PDB file of C-alpha atoms in Angstrom:
ATOM      1  CA  MET A   1      23.982 -19.905   2.859  1.00 48.00           C
ATOM      2  CA  LYS A   2      24.829 -17.766   5.953  1.00 55.00           C
ATOM      3  CA  LYS A   3      27.494 -15.834   4.821  1.00 53.00           C
ATOM      4  CA  GLU A   4      25.741 -14.684   2.200  1.00 47.00           C
ATOM      5  CA  ARG A   5      23.217 -13.492   4.198  1.00 42.00           C
ATOM      6  CA  ALA A   6      25.658 -12.259   6.384  1.00 50.00           C
ATOM      7  CA  PHE A   7      26.874  -9.895   3.625  1.00 45.00           C
ATOM      8  CA  PHE A   8      24.199  -8.582   2.176  1.00 44.00           C
ATOM      9  CA  GLU A   9      23.147  -8.162   6.100  1.00 43.00           C
ATOM     10  CA  GLN A  10      26.768  -5.932   6.231  1.00 47.00           C
ATOM     11  CA  LEU A  11      26.200  -4.214   3.199  1.00 42.00           C
ATOM     12  CA  ALA A  12      22.577  -2.899   4.192  1.00 44.00           C
ATOM     13  CA  GLY A  13      23.496  -1.831   7.535  1.00 45.00           C
ATOM     14  CA  ALA A  14      26.628   0.374   5.540  1.00 42.00           C
ATOM     15  CA  ALA A  15      24.085   1.995   3.795  1.00 44.00           C
ATOM     16  CA  LEU A  16      21.898   2.493   6.560  1.00 49.00           C
ATOM     17  CA  PRO A  17      24.061   3.963   9.405  1.00 56.00           C
ATOM     18  CA  GLY A  18      22.037   4.267  12.686  1.00 59.00           C
ATOM     19  CA  TRP A  19      20.119   1.349  12.132  1.00 53.00           C
ATOM     20  CA  ASP A  20      20.635  -2.237  12.388  1.00 55.00           C
ATOM     21  CA  VAL A  21      20.106  -4.103   9.778  1.00 49.00           C
ATOM     22  CA  LYS A  22      18.633  -7.991  10.226  1.00 53.00           C
ATOM     23  CA  LEU A  23      16.920 -10.348   6.755  1.00 50.00           C
ATOM     24  CA  GLN A  24      13.548 -11.763   7.572  1.00 51.00           C
ATOM     25  CA  PRO A  25      14.687 -15.977   7.468  1.00 53.00           C
ATOM     26  CA  ASN A  26      11.692 -15.984   4.039  1.00 53.00           C
ATOM     27  CA  MET A  27      14.212 -13.680   2.881  1.00 50.00           C
ATOM     28  CA  THR A  28      17.250 -15.486   0.715  1.00 52.00           C
ATOM     29  CA  PRO A  29      19.631 -13.446  -1.112  1.00 52.00           C
ATOM     30  CA  GLY A  30      20.356 -13.594  -4.914  1.00 56.00           C
ATOM     31  CA  GLN A  31      16.521 -13.787  -4.963  1.00 53.00           C
ATOM     32  CA  MET A  32      14.975 -10.898  -3.941  1.00 58.00           C
ATOM     33  CA  ASP A  33      14.030  -6.776  -4.820  1.00 63.00           C
ATOM     34  CA  LEU A  34      15.095  -4.869  -2.062  1.00 65.00           C
ATOM     35  CA  ALA A  35      14.321  -1.813  -3.752  1.00 77.00           C
ATOM     36  CA  SER A  36      10.962  -3.047  -4.601  1.00 85.00           C
ATOM     37  CA  TYR A  37      10.229  -2.724  -0.462  1.00 86.00           C
ATOM     38  CA  THR A  38       9.029   1.184  -0.223  1.00 92.00           C
ATOM     39  CA  ALA A  39       7.163   1.453   2.424  1.00 94.00           C
ATOM     40  CA  ARG A  40       8.941   1.978   5.415  1.00 94.00           C
ATOM     41  CA  ILE A  41       7.057   0.904   8.305  1.00 95.00           C
ATOM     42  CA  TYR A  42       8.556   2.371  12.621  1.00 96.00           C
ATOM     43  CA  LEU A  43       7.492   0.925  15.622  1.00 97.00           C
ATOM     44  CA  VAL A  44       8.121   3.926  18.455  1.00 98.00           C
ATOM     45  CA  ASP A  45       7.307   2.745  22.380  1.00 97.00           C
ATOM     46  CA  THR A  46       7.227   6.527  23.973  1.00 97.00           C
ATOM     47  CA  SER A  47       7.442   5.100  26.842  1.00 97.00           C
ATOM     48  CA  THR A  48      11.286   3.207  26.642  1.00 97.00           C
ATOM     49  CA  GLY A  49      12.653   5.073  23.687  1.00 96.00           C
ATOM     50  CA  TRP A  50      12.307   1.999  21.739  1.00 96.00           C
ATOM     51  CA  THR A  51      11.903   1.990  18.213  1.00 95.00           C
ATOM     52  CA  ALA A  52      12.272  -0.642  15.112  1.00 93.00           C
ATOM     53  CA  ALA A  53      11.832  -0.623  11.881  1.00 92.00           C
ATOM     54  CA  GLY A  54      11.099  -2.792   8.643  1.00 90.00           C
ATOM     55  CA  ALA A  55      10.007  -2.732   5.030  1.00 89.00           C
ATOM     56  CA  LEU A  56       7.550  -3.704   2.261  1.00 90.00           C
ATOM     57  CA  GLN A  57       6.170  -3.760  -0.762  1.00 91.00           C
ATOM     58  CA  PRO A  58       2.697  -1.725  -1.297  1.00 95.00           C
ATOM     59  CA  SER A  59       1.465  -4.663  -1.578  1.00 94.00           C
ATOM     60  CA  GLY A  60       2.292  -6.211   0.950  1.00 94.00           C
ATOM     61  CA  PHE A  61      -0.967  -3.380   3.102  1.00 96.00           C
ATOM     62  CA  ALA A  62      -3.625  -5.490   1.829  1.00 96.00           C
ATOM     63  CA  GLY A  63      -2.305  -8.623   2.268  1.00 95.00           C
ATOM     64  CA  LEU A  64      -1.210  -8.783   5.339  1.00 95.00           C
ATOM     65  CA  ARG A  65      -5.019  -7.539   6.088  1.00 96.00           C
ATOM     66  CA  ALA A  66      -6.383 -10.284   4.493  1.00 96.00           C
ATOM     67  CA  HIS A  67      -4.494 -12.901   5.936  1.00 95.00           C
ATOM     68  CA  PHE A  68      -5.836 -11.305  10.059  1.00 96.00           C
ATOM     69  CA  GLU A  69      -9.508 -11.857   8.304  1.00 96.00           C
ATOM     70  CA  ALA A  70      -8.514 -14.628   7.337  1.00 96.00           C
ATOM     71  CA  LEU A  71      -8.370 -15.364  11.248  1.00 96.00           C
ATOM     72  CA  ARG A  72     -11.203 -14.301  11.508  1.00 97.00           C
ATOM     73  CA  LEU A  73      -9.404 -11.166  13.477  1.00 97.00           C
ATOM     74  CA  ASP A  74     -11.437  -7.731  12.409  1.00 96.00           C
ATOM     75  CA  ILE A  75      -9.512  -4.875  12.038  1.00 97.00           C
ATOM     76  CA  GLY A  76     -10.416  -3.083  16.163  1.00 96.00           C
ATOM     77  CA  THR A  77      -9.141  -6.677  16.795  1.00 97.00           C
ATOM     78  CA  VAL A  78      -6.439  -6.273  14.955  1.00 97.00           C
ATOM     79  CA  THR A  79      -5.419  -3.110  15.611  1.00 97.00           C
ATOM     80  CA  ASP A  80      -5.764  -3.326  19.875  1.00 97.00           C
ATOM     81  CA  MET A  81      -3.268  -6.269  19.071  1.00 97.00           C
ATOM     82  CA  ALA A  82      -0.972  -4.092  17.769  1.00 97.00           C
ATOM     83  CA  GLY A  83      -1.123  -1.908  20.415  1.00 97.00           C
ATOM     84  CA  GLN A  84      -0.245  -4.442  22.367  1.00 97.00           C
ATOM     85  CA  ALA A  85       2.859  -5.958  20.134  1.00 97.00           C
ATOM     86  CA  VAL A  86       4.041  -2.606  20.312  1.00 97.00           C
ATOM     87  CA  SER A  87       3.976  -1.615  23.992  1.00 96.00           C
ATOM     88  CA  GLN A  88       5.206  -4.949  24.511  1.00 97.00           C
ATOM     89  CA  LEU A  89       8.217  -5.067  22.508  1.00 97.00           C
ATOM     90  CA  GLY A  90       9.291  -2.219  24.048  1.00 97.00           C
ATOM     91  CA  ARG A  91       9.325  -3.649  27.229  1.00 96.00           C
ATOM     92  CA  ASP A  92      10.584  -6.619  25.699  1.00 97.00           C
ATOM     93  CA  GLN A  93      13.405  -4.796  23.838  1.00 96.00           C
ATOM     94  CA  PRO A  94      14.251  -8.596  21.449  1.00 94.00           C
ATOM     95  CA  ALA A  95      17.181  -8.344  19.582  1.00 89.00           C
ATOM     96  CA  PRO A  96      17.080  -6.594  16.224  1.00 85.00           C
ATOM     97  CA  GLY A  97      15.616  -9.417  13.663  1.00 82.00           C
ATOM     98  CA  SER A  98      13.967 -11.304  15.551  1.00 89.00           C
ATOM     99  CA  PRO A  99      10.495 -12.706  15.352  1.00 90.00           C
ATOM    100  CA  GLU A 100       8.751 -11.139  17.786  1.00 95.00           C
ATOM    101  CA  ILE A 101       9.859  -7.569  15.670  1.00 94.00           C
ATOM    102  CA  GLY A 102       8.954  -9.190  12.285  1.00 91.00           C
ATOM    103  CA  LYS A 103       5.094 -10.538  13.878  1.00 94.00           C
ATOM    104  CA  GLY A 104       5.040  -7.119  15.728  1.00 95.00           C
ATOM    105  CA  ILE A 105       5.945  -5.787  11.937  1.00 94.00           C
ATOM    106  CA  GLU A 106       2.979  -7.913  10.568  1.00 94.00           C
ATOM    107  CA  LEU A 107      -0.117  -6.623  12.901  1.00 97.00           C
ATOM    108  CA  VAL A 108       1.535  -2.894  12.490  1.00 97.00           C
ATOM    109  CA  ALA A 109       1.462  -2.951   9.387  1.00 97.00           C
ATOM    110  CA  ALA A 110      -2.510  -4.719   9.060  1.00 97.00           C
ATOM    111  CA  ALA A 111      -3.883  -2.243  12.100  1.00 98.00           C
ATOM    112  CA  LEU A 112      -2.910   0.493   9.386  1.00 98.00           C
ATOM    113  CA  THR A 113      -4.822   0.219   6.686  1.00 98.00           C
ATOM    114  CA  GLY A 114      -7.832   0.780   9.174  1.00 97.00           C
ATOM    115  CA  THR A 115      -7.029   4.333   9.610  1.00 97.00           C
ATOM    116  CA  GLN A 116      -8.017   7.619   8.488  1.00 96.00           C
ATOM    117  CA  THR A 117      -4.109   8.534   7.713  1.00 97.00           C
ATOM    118  CA  PHE A 118      -4.181   5.076   5.513  1.00 98.00           C
ATOM    119  CA  LYS A 119      -7.195   6.404   3.303  1.00 97.00           C
ATOM    120  CA  THR A 120      -5.954   9.285   3.404  1.00 97.00           C
ATOM    121  CA  VAL A 121      -2.936   8.761   1.704  1.00 97.00           C
ATOM    122  CA  GLN A 122      -3.558   5.956  -0.333  1.00 96.00           C
ATOM    123  CA  ALA A 123      -4.559   8.012  -2.820  1.00 95.00           C
ATOM    124  CA  SER A 124      -1.782   8.497  -3.801  1.00 96.00           C
ATOM    125  CA  GLY A 125       0.433   5.923  -3.385  1.00 96.00           C
ATOM    126  CA  LEU A 126       1.580   3.472  -0.048  1.00 97.00           C
ATOM    127  CA  ASP A 127       5.686   3.579   0.001  1.00 96.00           C
ATOM    128  CA  GLY A 128       6.935   6.309   2.779  1.00 96.00           C
ATOM    129  CA  HIS A 129       7.649   6.028   5.796  1.00 97.00           C
ATOM    130  CA  TRP A 130       4.460   4.977   8.203  1.00 98.00           C
ATOM    131  CA  VAL A 131       5.265   5.561  12.001  1.00 98.00           C
ATOM    132  CA  TYR A 132       2.902   3.750  14.692  1.00 98.00           C
ATOM    133  CA  ILE A 133       3.742   5.826  17.993  1.00 98.00           C
ATOM    134  CA  GLY A 134       2.469   3.485  21.517  1.00 97.00           C
ATOM    135  CA  TYR A 135       1.716   5.639  24.219  1.00 97.00           C
ATOM    136  CA  ARG A 136       1.891   4.214  27.075  1.00 96.00           C
ATOM    137  CA  MET A 137      -0.470   5.135  29.949  1.00 95.00           C
ATOM    138  CA  HIS A 138      -0.742   5.531  33.528  1.00 94.00           C
ATOM    139  CA  ASP A 139      -3.514   3.635  33.224  1.00 94.00           C
ATOM    140  CA  ALA A 140      -1.870   0.653  31.893  1.00 92.00           C
ATOM    141  CA  SER A 141      -3.740   1.062  28.329  1.00 94.00           C
ATOM    142  CA  THR A 142      -1.193   1.737  25.410  1.00 96.00           C
ATOM    143  CA  ILE A 143      -2.787   4.233  23.111  1.00 96.00           C
ATOM    144  CA  CYS A 144      -0.887   4.296  19.076  1.00 97.00           C
ATOM    145  CA  ARG A 145      -1.782   6.836  16.368  1.00 97.00           C
ATOM    146  CA  PRO A 146      -0.108   6.646  13.025  1.00 97.00           C
ATOM    147  CA  GLY A 147       1.661   8.774  11.311  1.00 97.00           C
ATOM    148  CA  PHE A 148       3.332   9.646   7.290  1.00 98.00           C
ATOM    149  CA  PHE A 149       5.713  11.513   5.407  1.00 97.00           C
ATOM    150  CA  ARG A 150       8.156  11.174   2.218  1.00 96.00           C
ATOM    151  CA  THR A 151      11.722  12.692   2.051  1.00 92.00           C
ATOM    152  CA  GLY A 152      12.625  11.563  -1.459  1.00 84.00           C
ATOM    153  CA  ALA A 153      15.175   9.761  -1.023  1.00 86.00           C
ATOM    154  CA  PRO A 154      15.910   5.960  -1.122  1.00 82.00           C
ATOM    155  CA  GLY A 155      15.740   3.197   2.629  1.00 84.00           C
ATOM    156  CA  PHE A 156      14.749   3.951   5.642  1.00 90.00           C
ATOM    157  CA  VAL A 157      14.847   7.402   7.463  1.00 92.00           C
ATOM    158  CA  ASP A 158      18.043   8.248   9.719  1.00 90.00           C
ATOM    159  CA  PRO A 159      17.396   7.589  13.666  1.00 92.00           C
ATOM    160  CA  GLY A 160      18.023  11.331  14.613  1.00 93.00           C
ATOM    161  CA  ALA A 161      15.420  12.685  12.349  1.00 93.00           C
ATOM    162  CA  LEU A 162      12.393  10.008  12.306  1.00 95.00           C
ATOM    163  CA  THR A 163      13.056  10.322  16.431  1.00 95.00           C
ATOM    164  CA  HIS A 164      12.584  14.280  16.121  1.00 96.00           C
ATOM    165  CA  TYR A 165       9.484  13.495  13.962  1.00 97.00           C
ATOM    166  CA  VAL A 166       8.102  11.402  16.929  1.00 97.00           C
ATOM    167  CA  ARG A 167       9.288  14.970  18.894  1.00 96.00           C
ATOM    168  CA  GLN A 168       6.640  16.744  16.229  1.00 96.00           C
ATOM    169  CA  VAL A 169       3.771  14.203  16.786  1.00 96.00           C
ATOM    170  CA  MET A 170       4.272  14.254  20.209  1.00 96.00           C
ATOM    171  CA  ALA A 171       3.948  17.630  21.401  1.00 94.00           C
ATOM    172  CA  HIS A 172       0.736  17.926  19.108  1.00 93.00           C
ATOM    173  CA  ASP A 173      -0.596  14.859  20.831  1.00 94.00           C
ATOM    174  CA  LEU A 174       0.163  16.578  24.404  1.00 91.00           C
ATOM    175  CA  ALA A 175      -0.950  20.546  23.757  1.00 91.00           C
ATOM    176  CA  SER A 176      -3.786  19.718  21.922  1.00 89.00           C
ATOM    177  CA  PRO A 177      -6.256  18.547  24.698  1.00 85.00           C
ATOM    178  CA  GLN A 178      -9.054  19.099  21.854  1.00 88.00           C
ATOM    179  CA  SER A 179      -8.459  16.213  19.406  1.00 90.00           C
ATOM    180  CA  SER A 180      -9.323  13.095  19.881  1.00 90.00           C
ATOM    181  CA  VAL A 181      -5.820  11.572  20.258  1.00 93.00           C
ATOM    182  CA  GLY A 182      -5.962  14.357  22.754  1.00 91.00           C
ATOM    183  CA  GLN A 183      -8.588  13.134  24.354  1.00 92.00           C
ATOM    184  CA  MET A 184      -7.701   9.578  24.663  1.00 93.00           C
ATOM    185  CA  LEU A 185      -4.315  10.105  26.577  1.00 93.00           C
ATOM    186  CA  LYS A 186      -6.383  12.715  28.838  1.00 90.00           C
ATOM    187  CA  ARG A 187      -8.830  10.386  29.918  1.00 92.00           C
ATOM    188  CA  ALA A 188      -6.240   7.225  30.712  1.00 93.00           C
ATOM    189  CA  GLY A 189      -4.028  10.100  32.762  1.00 91.00           C
ATOM    190  CA  GLY A 190      -1.284  10.625  31.062  1.00 92.00           C
ATOM    191  CA  ALA A 191       1.529   9.243  28.838  1.00 95.00           C
ATOM    192  CA  ILE A 192       4.563   7.801  30.329  1.00 95.00           C
ATOM    193  CA  ILE A 193       7.238   9.441  28.475  1.00 96.00           C
ATOM    194  CA  ALA A 194      11.247   8.385  28.009  1.00 96.00           C
ATOM    195  CA  SER A 195      13.949  10.631  28.175  1.00 93.00           C
ATOM    196  CA  ASP A 196      14.335  10.901  24.014  1.00 89.00           C
ATOM    197  CA  PHE A 197      11.006  12.388  23.839  1.00 92.00           C
ATOM    198  CA  LYS A 198      11.338  14.900  25.990  1.00 86.00           C
TER     199      LYS A 198
END
C-alpha cells in the first residue's frame, strides 16, 4: 500500500510542477476519484511566504461547515480558528502532508462558507481556486481575506501564478485604506510582509 501511495504521489507531483504532493491518509489509491476534487484551496501566510494547497469536492464545503456546527462552533469562531491556523502554519512551516496542514485546510474551507466571496461564487459553482490570504499584523493579530478565480485548466495553479495573484490582491488591499480589509490592516498597525510578496 505504501508503494502504491508513493507511486500516486509521484505521478501527481509530476503533473503539478512546483508542488510537493502528498495524499491524505484517508485517501486510498485506486479507490478515489481525484478528478472530482475540483475545489482547490490555497493557504498563504504573507508574513513568511509559506503556502500550502489542498483539494476537495465542491460538496465538501457544506460537509465541513456541518461538521464544525455539530461541534457547536459558529462560523465566527471557525473563521477565527482558520486565521490562527494559517498564522501558526506559516510560523511552523510543517512538512507537506502533515495532519496540521489538513486540519488548516478543513478550517479554511468551513470559514470560506461564511464569506461574501463564497456567496457570490456559489451561484456559478464552487469549483475553482480559493485563496485564503493571511496577514500577520504588527499588533500580533492575524487578518485573513478570501480570494477566488478560475483558470479553465485542471489541477492546481503554478506556484508562480499563485504568488502573482496574491501580490495583486495585496497591492489592492494595501493601496485601498478605505476598503474593509484596508481599514482592518490600518487599525492593526500594518502587515508584516515577506520578501516573496513585495
